[in-house]
mmCIF file of C-alpha atoms in Angstrom:
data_model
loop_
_atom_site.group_PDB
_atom_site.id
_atom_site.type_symbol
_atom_site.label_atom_id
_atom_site.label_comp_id
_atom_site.label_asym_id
_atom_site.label_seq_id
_atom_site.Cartn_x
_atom_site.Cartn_y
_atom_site.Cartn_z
ATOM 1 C CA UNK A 1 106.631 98.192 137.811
ATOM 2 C CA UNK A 2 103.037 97.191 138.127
ATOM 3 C CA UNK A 3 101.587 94.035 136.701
ATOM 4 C CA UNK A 4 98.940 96.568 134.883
ATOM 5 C CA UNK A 5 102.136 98.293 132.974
ATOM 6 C CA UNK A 6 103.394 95.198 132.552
ATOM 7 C CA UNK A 7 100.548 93.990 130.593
ATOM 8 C CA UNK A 8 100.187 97.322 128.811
ATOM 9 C CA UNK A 9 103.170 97.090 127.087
ATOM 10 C CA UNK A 10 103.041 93.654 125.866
ATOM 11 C CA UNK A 11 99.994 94.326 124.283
ATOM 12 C CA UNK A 12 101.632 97.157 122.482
ATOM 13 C CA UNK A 13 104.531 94.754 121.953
ATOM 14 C CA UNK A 14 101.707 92.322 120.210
ATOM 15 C CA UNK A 15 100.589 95.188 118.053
ATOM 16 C CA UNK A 16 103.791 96.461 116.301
ATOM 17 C CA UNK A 17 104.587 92.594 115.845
ATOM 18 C CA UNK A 18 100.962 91.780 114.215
ATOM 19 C CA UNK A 19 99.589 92.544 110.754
ATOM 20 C CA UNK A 20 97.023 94.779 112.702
ATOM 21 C CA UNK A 21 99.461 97.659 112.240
ATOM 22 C CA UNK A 22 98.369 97.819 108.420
ATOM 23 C CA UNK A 23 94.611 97.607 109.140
ATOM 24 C CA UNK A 24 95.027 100.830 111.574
ATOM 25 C CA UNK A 25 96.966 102.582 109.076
ATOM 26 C CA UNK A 26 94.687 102.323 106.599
ATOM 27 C CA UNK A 27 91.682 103.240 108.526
ATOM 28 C CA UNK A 28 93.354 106.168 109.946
ATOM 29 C CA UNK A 29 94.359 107.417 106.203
ATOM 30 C CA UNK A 30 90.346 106.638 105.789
ATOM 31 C CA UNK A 31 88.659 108.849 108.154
ATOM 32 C CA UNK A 32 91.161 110.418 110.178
ATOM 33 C CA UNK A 33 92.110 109.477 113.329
ATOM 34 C CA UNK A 34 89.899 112.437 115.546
ATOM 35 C CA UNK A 35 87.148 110.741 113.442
ATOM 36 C CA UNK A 36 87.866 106.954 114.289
ATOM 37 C CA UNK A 37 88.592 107.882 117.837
ATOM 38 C CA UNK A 38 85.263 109.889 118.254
ATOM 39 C CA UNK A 39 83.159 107.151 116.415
ATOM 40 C CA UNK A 40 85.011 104.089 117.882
ATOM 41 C CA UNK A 41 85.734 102.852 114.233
ATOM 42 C CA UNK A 42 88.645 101.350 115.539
ATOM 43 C CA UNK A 43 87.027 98.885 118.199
ATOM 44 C CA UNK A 44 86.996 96.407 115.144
ATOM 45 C CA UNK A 45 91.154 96.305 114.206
ATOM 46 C CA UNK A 46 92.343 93.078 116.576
ATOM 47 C CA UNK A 47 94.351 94.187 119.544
ATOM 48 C CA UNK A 48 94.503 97.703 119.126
ATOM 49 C CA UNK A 49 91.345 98.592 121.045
ATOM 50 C CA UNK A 50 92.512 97.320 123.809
ATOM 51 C CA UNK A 51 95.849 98.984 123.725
ATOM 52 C CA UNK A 52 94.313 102.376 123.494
ATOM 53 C CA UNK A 53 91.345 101.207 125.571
ATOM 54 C CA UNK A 54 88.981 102.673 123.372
ATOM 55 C CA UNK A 55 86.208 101.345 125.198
ATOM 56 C CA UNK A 56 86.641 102.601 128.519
ATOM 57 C CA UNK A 57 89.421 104.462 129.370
ATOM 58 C CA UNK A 58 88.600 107.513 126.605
ATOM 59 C CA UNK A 59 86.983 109.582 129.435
ATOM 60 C CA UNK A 60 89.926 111.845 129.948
ATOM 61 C CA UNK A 61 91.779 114.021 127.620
ATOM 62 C CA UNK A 62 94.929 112.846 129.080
ATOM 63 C CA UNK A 63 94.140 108.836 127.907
ATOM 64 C CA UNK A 64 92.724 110.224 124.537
ATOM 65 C CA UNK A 65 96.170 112.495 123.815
ATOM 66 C CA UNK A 66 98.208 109.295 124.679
ATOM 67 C CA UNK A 67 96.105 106.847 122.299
ATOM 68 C CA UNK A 68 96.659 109.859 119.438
ATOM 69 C CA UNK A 69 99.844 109.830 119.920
ATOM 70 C CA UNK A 70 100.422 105.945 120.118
ATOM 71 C CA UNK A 71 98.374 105.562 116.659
ATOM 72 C CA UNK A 72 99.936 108.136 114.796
ATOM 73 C CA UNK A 73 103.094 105.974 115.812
ATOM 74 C CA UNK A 74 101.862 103.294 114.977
ATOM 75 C CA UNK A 75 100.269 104.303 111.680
ATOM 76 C CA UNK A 76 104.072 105.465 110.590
ATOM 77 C CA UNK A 77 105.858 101.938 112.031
ATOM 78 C CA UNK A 78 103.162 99.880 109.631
ATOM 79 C CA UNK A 79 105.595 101.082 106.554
ATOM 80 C CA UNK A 80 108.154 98.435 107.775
ATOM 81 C CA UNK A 81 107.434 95.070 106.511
ATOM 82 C CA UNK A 82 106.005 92.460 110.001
ATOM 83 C CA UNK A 83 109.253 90.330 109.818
ATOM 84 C CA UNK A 84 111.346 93.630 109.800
ATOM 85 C CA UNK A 85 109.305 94.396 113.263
ATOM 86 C CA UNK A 86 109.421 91.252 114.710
ATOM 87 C CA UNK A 87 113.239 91.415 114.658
ATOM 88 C CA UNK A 88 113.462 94.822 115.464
ATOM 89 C CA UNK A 89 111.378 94.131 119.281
ATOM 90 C CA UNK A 90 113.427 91.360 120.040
ATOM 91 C CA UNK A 91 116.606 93.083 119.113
ATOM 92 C CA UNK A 92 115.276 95.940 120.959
ATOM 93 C CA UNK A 93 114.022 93.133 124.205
ATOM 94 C CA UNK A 94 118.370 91.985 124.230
ATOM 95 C CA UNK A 95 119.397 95.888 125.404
ATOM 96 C CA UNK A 96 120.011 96.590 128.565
ATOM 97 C CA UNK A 97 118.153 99.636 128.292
ATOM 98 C CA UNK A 98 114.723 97.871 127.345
ATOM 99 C CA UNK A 99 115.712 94.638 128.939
ATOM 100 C CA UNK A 100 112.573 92.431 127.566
ATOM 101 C CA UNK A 101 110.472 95.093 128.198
ATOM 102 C CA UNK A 102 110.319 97.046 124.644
ATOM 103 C CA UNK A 103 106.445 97.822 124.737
ATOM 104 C CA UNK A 104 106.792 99.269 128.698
ATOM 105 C CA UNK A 105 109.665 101.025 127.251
ATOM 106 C CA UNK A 106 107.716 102.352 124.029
ATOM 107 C CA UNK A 107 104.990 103.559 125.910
ATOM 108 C CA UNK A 108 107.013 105.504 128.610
ATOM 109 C CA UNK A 109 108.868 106.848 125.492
ATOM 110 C CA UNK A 110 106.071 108.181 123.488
ATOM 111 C CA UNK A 111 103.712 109.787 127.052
ATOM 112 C CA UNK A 112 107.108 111.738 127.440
ATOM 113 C CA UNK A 113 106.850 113.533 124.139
ATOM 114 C CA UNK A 114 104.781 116.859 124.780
ATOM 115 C CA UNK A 115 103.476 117.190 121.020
ATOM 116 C CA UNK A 116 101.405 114.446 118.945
ATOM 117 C CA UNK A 117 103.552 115.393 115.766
ATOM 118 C CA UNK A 118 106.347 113.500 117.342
ATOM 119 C CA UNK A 119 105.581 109.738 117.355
ATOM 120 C CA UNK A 120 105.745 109.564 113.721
ATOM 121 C CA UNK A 121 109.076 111.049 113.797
ATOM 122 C CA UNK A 122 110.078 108.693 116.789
ATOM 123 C CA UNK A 123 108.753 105.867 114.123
ATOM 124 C CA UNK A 124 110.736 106.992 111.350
ATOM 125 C CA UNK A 125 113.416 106.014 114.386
ATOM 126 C CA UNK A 126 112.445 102.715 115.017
ATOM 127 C CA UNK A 127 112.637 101.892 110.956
ATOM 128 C CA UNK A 128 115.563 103.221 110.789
ATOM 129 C CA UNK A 129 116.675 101.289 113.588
ATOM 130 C CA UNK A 130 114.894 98.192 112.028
ATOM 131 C CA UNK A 131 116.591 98.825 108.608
ATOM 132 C CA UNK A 132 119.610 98.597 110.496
ATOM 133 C CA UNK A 133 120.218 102.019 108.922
ATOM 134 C CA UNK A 134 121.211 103.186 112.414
ATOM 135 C CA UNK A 135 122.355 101.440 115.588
ATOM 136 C CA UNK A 136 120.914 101.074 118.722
ATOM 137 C CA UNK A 137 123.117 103.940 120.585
ATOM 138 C CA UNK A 138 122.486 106.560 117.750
ATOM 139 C CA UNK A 139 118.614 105.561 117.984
ATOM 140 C CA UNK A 140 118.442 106.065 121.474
ATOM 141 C CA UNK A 141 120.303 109.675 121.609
ATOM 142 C CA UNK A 142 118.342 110.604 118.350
ATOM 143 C CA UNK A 143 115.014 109.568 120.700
ATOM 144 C CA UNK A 144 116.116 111.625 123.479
ATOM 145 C CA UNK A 145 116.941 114.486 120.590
ATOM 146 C CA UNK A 146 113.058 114.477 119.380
ATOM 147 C CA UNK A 147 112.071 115.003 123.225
ATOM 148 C CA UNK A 148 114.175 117.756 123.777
ATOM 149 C CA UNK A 149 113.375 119.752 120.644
ATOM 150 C CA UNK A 150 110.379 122.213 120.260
ATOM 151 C CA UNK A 151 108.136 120.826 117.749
ATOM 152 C CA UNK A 152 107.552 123.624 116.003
ATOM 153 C CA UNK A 153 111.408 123.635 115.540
ATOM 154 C CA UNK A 154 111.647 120.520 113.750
ATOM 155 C CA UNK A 155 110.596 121.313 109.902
ATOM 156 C CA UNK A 156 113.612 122.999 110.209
ATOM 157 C CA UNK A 157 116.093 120.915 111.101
ATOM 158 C CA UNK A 158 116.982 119.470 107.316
ATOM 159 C CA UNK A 159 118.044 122.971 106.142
ATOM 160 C CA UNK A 160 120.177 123.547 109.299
ATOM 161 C CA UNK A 161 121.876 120.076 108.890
ATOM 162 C CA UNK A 162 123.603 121.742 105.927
ATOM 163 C CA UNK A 163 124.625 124.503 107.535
ATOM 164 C CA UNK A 164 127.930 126.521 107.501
ATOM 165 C CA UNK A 165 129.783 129.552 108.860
ATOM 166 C CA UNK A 166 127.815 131.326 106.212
ATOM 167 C CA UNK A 167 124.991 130.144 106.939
ATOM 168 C CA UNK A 168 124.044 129.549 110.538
ATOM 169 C CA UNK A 169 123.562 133.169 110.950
ATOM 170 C CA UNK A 170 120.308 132.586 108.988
ATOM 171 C CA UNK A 171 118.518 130.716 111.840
ATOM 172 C CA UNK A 172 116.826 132.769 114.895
ATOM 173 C CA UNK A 173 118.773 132.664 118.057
ATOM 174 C CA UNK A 174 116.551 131.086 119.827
ATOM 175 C CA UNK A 175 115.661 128.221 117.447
ATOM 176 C CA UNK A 176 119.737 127.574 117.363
ATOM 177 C CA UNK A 177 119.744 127.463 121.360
ATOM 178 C CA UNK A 178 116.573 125.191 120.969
ATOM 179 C CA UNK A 179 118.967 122.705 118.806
ATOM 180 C CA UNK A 180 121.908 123.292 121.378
ATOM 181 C CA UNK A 181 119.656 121.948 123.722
ATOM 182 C CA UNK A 182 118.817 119.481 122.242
ATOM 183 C CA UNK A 183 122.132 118.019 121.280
ATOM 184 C CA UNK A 184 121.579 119.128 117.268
ATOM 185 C CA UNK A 185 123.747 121.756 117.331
ATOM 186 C CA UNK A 186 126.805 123.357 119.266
ATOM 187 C CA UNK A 187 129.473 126.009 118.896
ATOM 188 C CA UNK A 188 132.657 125.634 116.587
ATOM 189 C CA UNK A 189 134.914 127.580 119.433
ATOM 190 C CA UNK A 190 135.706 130.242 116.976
ATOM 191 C CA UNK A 191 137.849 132.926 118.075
ATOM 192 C CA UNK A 192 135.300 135.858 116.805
ATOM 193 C CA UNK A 193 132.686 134.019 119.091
ATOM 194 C CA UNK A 194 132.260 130.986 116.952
ATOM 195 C CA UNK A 195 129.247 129.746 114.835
ATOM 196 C CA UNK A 196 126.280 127.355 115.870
ATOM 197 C CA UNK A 197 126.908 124.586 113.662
ATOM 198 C CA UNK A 198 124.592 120.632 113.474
ATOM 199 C CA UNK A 199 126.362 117.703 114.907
ATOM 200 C CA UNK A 200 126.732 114.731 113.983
ATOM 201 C CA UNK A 201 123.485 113.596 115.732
ATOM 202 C CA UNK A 202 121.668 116.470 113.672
ATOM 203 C CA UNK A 203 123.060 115.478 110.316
ATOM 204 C CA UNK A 204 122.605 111.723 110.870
ATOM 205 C CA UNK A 205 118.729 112.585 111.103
ATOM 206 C CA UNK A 206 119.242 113.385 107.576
ATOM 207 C CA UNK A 207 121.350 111.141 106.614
ATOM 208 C CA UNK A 208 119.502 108.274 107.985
ATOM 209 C CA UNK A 209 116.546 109.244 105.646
ATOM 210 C CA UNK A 210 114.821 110.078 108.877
ATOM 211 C CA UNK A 211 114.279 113.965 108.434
ATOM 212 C CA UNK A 212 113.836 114.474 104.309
ATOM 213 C CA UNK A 213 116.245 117.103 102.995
ATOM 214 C CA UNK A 214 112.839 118.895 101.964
ATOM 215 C CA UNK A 215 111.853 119.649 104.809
ATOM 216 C CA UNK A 216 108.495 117.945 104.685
ATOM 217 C CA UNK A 217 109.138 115.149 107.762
ATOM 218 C CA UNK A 218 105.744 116.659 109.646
ATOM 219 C CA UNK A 219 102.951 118.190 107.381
ATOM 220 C CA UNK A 220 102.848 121.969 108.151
ATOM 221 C CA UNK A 221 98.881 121.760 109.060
ATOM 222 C CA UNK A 222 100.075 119.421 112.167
ATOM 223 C CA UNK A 223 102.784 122.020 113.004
ATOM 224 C CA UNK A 224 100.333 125.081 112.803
ATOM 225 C CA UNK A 225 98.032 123.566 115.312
ATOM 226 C CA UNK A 226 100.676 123.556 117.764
#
């Protein structure tokens, strides 16, 4: 690991654990973040310019996609109260899997995710997580769940978390193989061929508060654009 990447994530590290997280909320509620991005409105909140790098490194659409999609996750993590985040890095800094290197971790985390509509939901995670509504083993297979899943798949995950025998059927094939795939849903064994039902993964997505049972986790003008 480079001393650049190193460096990279504790800054993001500094920035979930700083009130800064509240001033780039708001300003992203205010104008949008295409808008701040474009106009550099955010060059002003402490630390998070130089997270995203707004002032140099916003000459490819590769570095702009990222800092969209680091914003919009941070935007959703300044809901949890700063002591709440504090505890949650260094909880997340004493597992093996981050092993003191949470922000690295964060950022590898959120470049893997092909859609910007997922880093809030990946937030909604890391509250959870914070809350202590979850643990660290269900966060981390409910991470990998939000990679593996289309986006456009994922309004739809509250109504299949109630599903039944009766009412799998009412699901596309292909969006039921998308949440096989994805560890949200698997076959009963039925002897007639069985029924695609949610696991326990899906349901705790719901149950978690993560994934509303209306449906309304990602606004349906984010999902259209995809």
């Amino acid at each position: 690991m480079s001393k650049k990447e190193t460096s990279r994530g504790q800054q993001v590290v500094d920035v979930v654990k700083s009130d800064s997280v509240v001033s780039l909320g708001k300003e992203y509620l205010e104008i949008g973040i295409d808008a701040a991005l474009d106009s550099g409105a955010l060059k002003d909140i402490p630390l998070v310019s130089t997270v995203v790098g707004l002032c140099s490194s916003y000459g490819t659409v590769k570095d702009h996609i990222f800092a969209t999609k680091l914003i919009k996750f941070l935007n959703q993590l300044s809901e949890v109260p700063l002591y709440e985040r504090m505890i949650m890095v260094e909880k997340l800094n004493e597992d093996d899997k981050f092993a003191g290197k949470a922000g690295t971790a964060l950022i590898e985390i959120l470049d893997r995710m092909e859609s910007e509509v997922k880093p809030e939901l990946a937030a909604k995670c890391f509250s959870a997580y914070a809350r202590e509504i979850i643990n660290y083993n269900e966060l981390r297979h409910m991470l990998h769940a939000i990679e593996r899943v289309p986006a456009f798949e994922i309004n739809g995950l509250a109504k299949f978390a109630v599903a039944t025998i009766g009412t799998f059927q009412q699901f596309d094939q292909s969006t039921l193989l998308a949440y096989v795939n994805a560890g949200l849903g698997m076959n009963n064994g039925g002897l007639d061929g069985g029924a695609i039902l949610p696991t326990d993964l899906c349901r705790l997505f719901v149950n978690s508060g993560v994934i509303s049972l209306n449906g309304t986790t990602i606004g349906q003008d984010a999902i259209q654009t995809l």
